[in-house]
Short mmCIF file of C-alpha atoms in Angstrom, two decimals:
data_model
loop_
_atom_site.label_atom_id
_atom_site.label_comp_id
_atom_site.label_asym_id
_atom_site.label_seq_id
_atom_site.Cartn_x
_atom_site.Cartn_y
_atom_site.Cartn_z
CA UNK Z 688 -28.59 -32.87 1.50
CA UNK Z 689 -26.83 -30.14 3.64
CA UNK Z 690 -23.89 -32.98 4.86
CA UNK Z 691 -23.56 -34.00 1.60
CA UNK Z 692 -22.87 -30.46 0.42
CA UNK Z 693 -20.87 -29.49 2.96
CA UNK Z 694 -18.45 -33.11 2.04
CA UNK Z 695 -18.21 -31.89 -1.42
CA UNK Z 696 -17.33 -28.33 -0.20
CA UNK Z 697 -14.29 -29.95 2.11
CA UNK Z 698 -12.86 -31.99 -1.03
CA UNK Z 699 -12.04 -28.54 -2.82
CA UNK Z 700 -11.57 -26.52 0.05
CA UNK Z 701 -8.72 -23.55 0.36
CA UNK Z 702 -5.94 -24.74 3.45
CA UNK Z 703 -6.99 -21.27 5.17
CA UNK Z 704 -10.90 -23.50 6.18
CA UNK Z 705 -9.31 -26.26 7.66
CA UNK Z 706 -7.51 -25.41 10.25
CA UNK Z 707 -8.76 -25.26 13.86
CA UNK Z 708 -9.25 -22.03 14.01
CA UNK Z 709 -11.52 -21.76 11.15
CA UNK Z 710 -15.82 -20.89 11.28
CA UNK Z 711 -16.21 -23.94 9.84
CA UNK Z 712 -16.75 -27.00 11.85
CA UNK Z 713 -15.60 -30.27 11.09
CA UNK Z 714 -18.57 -32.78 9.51
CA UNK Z 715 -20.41 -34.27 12.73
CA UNK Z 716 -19.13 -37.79 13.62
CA UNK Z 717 -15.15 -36.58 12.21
CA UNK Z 718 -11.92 -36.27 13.63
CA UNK Z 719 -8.97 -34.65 11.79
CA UNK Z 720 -5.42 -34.68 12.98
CA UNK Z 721 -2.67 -32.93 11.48
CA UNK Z 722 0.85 -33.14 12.27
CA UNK Z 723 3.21 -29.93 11.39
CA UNK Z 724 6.49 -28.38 11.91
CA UNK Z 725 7.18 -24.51 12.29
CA UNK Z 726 10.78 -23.19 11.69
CA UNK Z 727 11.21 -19.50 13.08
CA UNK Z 728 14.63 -17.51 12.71
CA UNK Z 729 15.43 -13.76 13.20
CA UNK Z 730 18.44 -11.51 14.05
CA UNK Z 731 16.56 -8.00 14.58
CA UNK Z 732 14.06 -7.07 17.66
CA UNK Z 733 12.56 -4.31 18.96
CA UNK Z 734 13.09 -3.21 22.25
CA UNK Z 735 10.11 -1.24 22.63
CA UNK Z 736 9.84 0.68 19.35
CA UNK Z 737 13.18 0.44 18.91
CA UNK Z 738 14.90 -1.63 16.65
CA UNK Z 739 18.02 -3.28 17.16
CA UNK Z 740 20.17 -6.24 16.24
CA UNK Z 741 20.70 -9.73 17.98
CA UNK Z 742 24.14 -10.88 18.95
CA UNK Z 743 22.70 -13.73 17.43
CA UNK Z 744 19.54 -15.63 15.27
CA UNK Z 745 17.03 -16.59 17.38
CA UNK Z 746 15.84 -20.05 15.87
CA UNK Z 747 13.36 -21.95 17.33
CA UNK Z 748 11.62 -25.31 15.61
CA UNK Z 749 8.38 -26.27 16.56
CA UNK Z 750 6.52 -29.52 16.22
CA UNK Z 751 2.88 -29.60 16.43
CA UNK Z 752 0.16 -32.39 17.08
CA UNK Z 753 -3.78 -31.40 16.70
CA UNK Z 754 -6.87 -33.01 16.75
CA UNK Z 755 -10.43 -31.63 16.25
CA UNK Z 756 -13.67 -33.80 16.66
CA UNK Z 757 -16.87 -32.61 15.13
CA UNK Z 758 -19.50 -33.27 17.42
CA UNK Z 759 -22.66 -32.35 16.22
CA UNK Z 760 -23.28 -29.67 13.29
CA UNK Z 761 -23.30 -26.50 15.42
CA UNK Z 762 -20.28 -27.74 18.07
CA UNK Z 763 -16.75 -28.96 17.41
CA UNK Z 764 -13.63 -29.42 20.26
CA UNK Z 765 -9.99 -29.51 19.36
CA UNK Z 766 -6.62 -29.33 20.75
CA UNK Z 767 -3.23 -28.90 20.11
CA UNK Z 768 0.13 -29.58 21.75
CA UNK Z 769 3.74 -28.21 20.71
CA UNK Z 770 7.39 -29.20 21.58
CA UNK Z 771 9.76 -26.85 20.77
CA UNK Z 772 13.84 -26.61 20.11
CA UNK Z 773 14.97 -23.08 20.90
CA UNK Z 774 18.71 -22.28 19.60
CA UNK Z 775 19.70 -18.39 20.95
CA UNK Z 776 24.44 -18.66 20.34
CA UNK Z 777 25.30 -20.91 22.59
CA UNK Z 778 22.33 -21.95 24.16
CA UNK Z 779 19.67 -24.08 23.70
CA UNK Z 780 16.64 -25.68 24.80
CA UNK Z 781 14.10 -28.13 24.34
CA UNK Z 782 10.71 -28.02 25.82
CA UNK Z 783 6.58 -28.76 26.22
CA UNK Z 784 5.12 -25.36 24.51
CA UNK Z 785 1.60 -24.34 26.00
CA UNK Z 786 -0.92 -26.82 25.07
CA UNK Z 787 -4.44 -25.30 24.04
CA UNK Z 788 -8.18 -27.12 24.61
CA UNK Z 789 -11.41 -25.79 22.84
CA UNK Z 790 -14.29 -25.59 21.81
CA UNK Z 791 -15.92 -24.33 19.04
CA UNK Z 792 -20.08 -23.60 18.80
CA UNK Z 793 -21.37 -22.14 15.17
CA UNK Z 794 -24.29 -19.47 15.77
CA UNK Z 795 -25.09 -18.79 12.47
CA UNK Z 796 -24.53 -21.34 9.05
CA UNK Z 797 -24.14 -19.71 5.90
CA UNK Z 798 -25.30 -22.72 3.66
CA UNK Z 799 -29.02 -22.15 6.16
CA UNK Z 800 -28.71 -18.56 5.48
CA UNK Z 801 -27.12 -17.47 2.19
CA UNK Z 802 -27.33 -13.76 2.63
CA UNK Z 803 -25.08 -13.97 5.95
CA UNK Z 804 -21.49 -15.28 6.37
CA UNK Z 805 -20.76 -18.55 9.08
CA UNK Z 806 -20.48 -17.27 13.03
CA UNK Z 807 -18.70 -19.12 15.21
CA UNK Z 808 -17.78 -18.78 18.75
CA UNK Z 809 -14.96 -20.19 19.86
CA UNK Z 810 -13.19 -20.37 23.79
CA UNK Z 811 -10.25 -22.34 24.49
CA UNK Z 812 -8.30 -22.91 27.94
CA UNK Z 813 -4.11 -22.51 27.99
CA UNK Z 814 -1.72 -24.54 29.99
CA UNK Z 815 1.72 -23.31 30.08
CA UNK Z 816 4.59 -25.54 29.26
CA UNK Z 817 7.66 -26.96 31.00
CA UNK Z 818 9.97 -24.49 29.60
CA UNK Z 819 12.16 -21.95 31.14
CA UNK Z 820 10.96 -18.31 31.50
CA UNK Z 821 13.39 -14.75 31.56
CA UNK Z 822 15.13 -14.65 28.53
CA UNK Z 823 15.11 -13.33 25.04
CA UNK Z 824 14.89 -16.30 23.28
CA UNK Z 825 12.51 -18.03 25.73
CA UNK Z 826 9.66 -20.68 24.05
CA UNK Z 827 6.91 -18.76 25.91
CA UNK Z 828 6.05 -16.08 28.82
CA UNK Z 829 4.96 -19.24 30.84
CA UNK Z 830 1.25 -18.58 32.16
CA UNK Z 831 -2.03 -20.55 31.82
CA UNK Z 832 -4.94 -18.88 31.24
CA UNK Z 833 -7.97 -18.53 28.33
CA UNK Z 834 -9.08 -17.01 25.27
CA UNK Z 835 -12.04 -16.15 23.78
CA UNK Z 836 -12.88 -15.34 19.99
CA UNK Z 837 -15.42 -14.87 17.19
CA UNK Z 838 -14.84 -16.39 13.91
CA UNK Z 839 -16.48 -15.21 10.84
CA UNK Z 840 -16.20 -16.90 7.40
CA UNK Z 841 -18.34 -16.46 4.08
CA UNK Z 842 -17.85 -18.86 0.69
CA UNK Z 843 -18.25 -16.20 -1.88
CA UNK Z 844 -18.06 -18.71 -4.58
CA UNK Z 845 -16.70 -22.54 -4.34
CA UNK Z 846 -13.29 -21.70 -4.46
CA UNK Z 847 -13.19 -18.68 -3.07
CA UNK Z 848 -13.39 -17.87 0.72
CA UNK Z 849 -12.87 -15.47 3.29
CA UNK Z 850 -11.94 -15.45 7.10
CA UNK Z 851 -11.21 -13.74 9.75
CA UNK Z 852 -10.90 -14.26 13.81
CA UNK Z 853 -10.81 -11.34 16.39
CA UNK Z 854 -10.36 -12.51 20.34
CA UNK Z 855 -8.70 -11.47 23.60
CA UNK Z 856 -6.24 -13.54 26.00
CA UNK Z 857 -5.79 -13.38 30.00
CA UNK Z 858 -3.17 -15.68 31.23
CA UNK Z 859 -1.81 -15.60 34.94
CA UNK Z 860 1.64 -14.69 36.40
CA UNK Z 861 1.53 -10.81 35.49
CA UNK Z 862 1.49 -11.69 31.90
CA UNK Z 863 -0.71 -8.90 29.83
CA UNK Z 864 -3.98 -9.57 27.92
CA UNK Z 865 -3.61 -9.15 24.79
CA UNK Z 866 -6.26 -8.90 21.23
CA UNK Z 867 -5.49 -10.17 18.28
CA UNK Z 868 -7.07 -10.66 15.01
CA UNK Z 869 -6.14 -12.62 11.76
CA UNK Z 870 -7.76 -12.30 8.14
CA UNK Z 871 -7.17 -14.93 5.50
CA UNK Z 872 -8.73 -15.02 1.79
CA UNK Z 873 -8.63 -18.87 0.51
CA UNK Z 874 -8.52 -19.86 -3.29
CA UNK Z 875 -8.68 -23.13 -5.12
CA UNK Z 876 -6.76 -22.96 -8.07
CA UNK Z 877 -7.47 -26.83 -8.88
CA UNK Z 878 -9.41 -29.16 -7.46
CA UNK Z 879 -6.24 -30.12 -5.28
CA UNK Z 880 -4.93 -27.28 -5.24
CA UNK Z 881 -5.25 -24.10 -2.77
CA UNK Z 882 -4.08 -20.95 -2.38
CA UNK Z 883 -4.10 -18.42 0.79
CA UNK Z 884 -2.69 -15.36 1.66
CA UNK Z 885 -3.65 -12.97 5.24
CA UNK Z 886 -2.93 -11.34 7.65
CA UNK Z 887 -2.43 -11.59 11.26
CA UNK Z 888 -1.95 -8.87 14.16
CA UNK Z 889 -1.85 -9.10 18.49
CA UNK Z 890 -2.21 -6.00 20.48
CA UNK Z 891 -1.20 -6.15 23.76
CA UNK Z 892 -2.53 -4.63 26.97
CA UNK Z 893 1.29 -4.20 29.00
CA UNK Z 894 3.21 -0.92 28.97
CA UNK Z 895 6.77 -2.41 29.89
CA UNK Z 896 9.24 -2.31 27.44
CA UNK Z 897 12.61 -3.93 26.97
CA UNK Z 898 15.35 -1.69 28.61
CA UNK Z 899 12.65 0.76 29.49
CA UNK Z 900 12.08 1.77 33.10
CA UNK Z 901 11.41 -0.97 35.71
CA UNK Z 902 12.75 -3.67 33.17
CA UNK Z 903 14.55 -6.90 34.05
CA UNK Z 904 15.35 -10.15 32.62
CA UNK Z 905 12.54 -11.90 34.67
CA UNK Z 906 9.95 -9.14 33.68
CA UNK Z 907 10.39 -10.90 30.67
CA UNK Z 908 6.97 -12.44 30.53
CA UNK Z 909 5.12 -8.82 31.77
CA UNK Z 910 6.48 -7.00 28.44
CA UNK Z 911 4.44 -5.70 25.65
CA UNK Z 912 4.26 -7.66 22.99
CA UNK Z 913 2.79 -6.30 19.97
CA UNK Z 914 2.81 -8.54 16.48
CA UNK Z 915 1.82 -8.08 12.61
CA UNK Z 916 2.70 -11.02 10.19
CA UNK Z 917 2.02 -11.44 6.76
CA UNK Z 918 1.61 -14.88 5.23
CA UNK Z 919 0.97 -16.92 2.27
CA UNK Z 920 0.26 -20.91 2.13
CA UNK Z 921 -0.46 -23.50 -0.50
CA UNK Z 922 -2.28 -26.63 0.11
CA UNK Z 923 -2.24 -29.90 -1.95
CA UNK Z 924 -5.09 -33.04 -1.36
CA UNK Z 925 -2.72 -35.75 -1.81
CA UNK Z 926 -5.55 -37.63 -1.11
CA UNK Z 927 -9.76 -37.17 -0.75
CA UNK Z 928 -9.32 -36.86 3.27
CA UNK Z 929 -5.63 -36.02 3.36
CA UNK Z 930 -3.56 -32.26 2.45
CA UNK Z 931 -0.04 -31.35 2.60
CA UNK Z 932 -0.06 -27.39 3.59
CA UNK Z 933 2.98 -24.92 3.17
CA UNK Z 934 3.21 -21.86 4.76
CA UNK Z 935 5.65 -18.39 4.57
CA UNK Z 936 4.78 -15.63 7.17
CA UNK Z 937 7.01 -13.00 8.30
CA UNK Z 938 6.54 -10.86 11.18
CA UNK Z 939 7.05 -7.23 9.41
CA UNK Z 940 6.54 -5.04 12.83
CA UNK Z 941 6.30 -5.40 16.27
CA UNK Z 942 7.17 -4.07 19.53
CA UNK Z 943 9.50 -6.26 21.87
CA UNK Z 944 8.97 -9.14 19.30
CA UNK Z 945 11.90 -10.65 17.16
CA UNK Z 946 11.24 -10.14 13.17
CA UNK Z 947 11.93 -13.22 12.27
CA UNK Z 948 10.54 -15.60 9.04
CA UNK Z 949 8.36 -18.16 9.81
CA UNK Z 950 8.56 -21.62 7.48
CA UNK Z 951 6.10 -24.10 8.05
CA UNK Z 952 4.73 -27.70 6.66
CA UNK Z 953 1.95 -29.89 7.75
CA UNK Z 954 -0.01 -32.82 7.10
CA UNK Z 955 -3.84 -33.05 7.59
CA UNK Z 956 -6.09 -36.22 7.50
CA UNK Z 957 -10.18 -36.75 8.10
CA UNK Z 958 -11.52 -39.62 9.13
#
């Protein structure tokens, strides 16, 4: 009875629960892969809390591959891999992106226990990519490391949901820890069709600043690099197992970040 509840729950379900790093888990015995692309461009920074203008746009494309496997009802594992084109003027690279591995345990189950919302743990190991490090426009700061996180989610009605993450990063290579957190509300407007709006923050734990004291083009990787991002998505079940999401964020403040607009589209299947 439970299974077949949570199936008809996943047919109508709001883009913001699918994704991998959503509460809920994946039906034991699944596997969903979803293939994506992630356009970023922006021609203002700050340098600390500064803010100043680019020479040029930073524009970077990323395509994604992920795969989650349920594996019983309280435990899930995913991972996700990246390639990246970064355009900065005149140069340009292409390049591996870190590649993420995780797992994902649910403490509490909100369909067992109406009065409380779905818990889930979640811990996931980084390895860096093959990409260059020390510049403005670089794909990443170029450390492994791990991250853990708690996930909470409650269905307030059928189409309506809410979600939120909180977790902390340590990575190697003088890179700072960092927190972040992320909030999402999820609504089905149809029966195949979803609407989500959030928002997403990262706090980091460094005190070096572009240009500030100590500062060089290698310390690239040791700056602080503080985030907020609003974003809004649609989703559309092209099919019973299969979605088309799209996705608008924009990163509104920051410190040493680049504002930029983020466009993104994916495709999602279960099987």
């Amino acid at each position: 009875m439970k299974k077949t509840l949570i199936v008809a729950i996943a047919l109508a379900m709001p883009a913001v629960a699918a994704a991998d790093g959503s509460p809920w888990l994946p039906i034991p015995g699944s596997a969903q892969v979803s293939i994506g692309y992630l356009q970023s461009s922006g021609d203002e920074y700050d340098a600390g809390t500064t803010r100043k203008m680019l020479s040029a746009k930073i524009e970077q494309g990323t395509f994604s591959l992920g795969l989650q496997l349920g594996l019983t009802d309280q435990f899930a594992i995913d991972t996700r891999f990246n390639y990246v084109d970064s355009k900065f003027g005149m140069a340009s690279e292409g390049a591996l992106s870190d590649t993420t591995i995780g797992a994902r345990w649910r403490v509490v189950d909100e369909f067992e226990h109406n009065s409380t919302p779905t818990v889930t743990l979640r811990a996931n190991a980084i390895l860096n990519g093959n990409y260059d490090t020390g510049r403005a426009d670089a794909i990443g700061d170029g450390g492994s490391g791990g991250e853990l996180s708690v996930l909470v989610g409650k269905y307030l009605m059928p189409a309506l949901t809410v979600n939120g993450e909180l977790g902390y990063r340590n990575r190697n290579k003088m890179i700072p820890s960092d927190f972040w957190g992320d909030i999402n509300v999820g609504y089905a407007v149809h029966s195949r069709v979803s609407l989500t709006a959030g928002y997403s923050m990262t706090r980091s734990q460094g005190d070096l600043d572009i240009g500030g004291p100590g500062f060089t083009p290698s310390r690239f990787p040791e700056t602080t690099e503080d985030r907020d991002v609003i974003k809004v998505g649609a989703s559309i079940a092209a099919m019973s197992n299969m979605s088309v999401n799209l996705n608008y964020g924009k990163v509104v403040s920051g410190r040493n970040s680049t504002l930029a607009d983020l466009f993104g589209v994916s495709l999602a299947a279960s099987f």
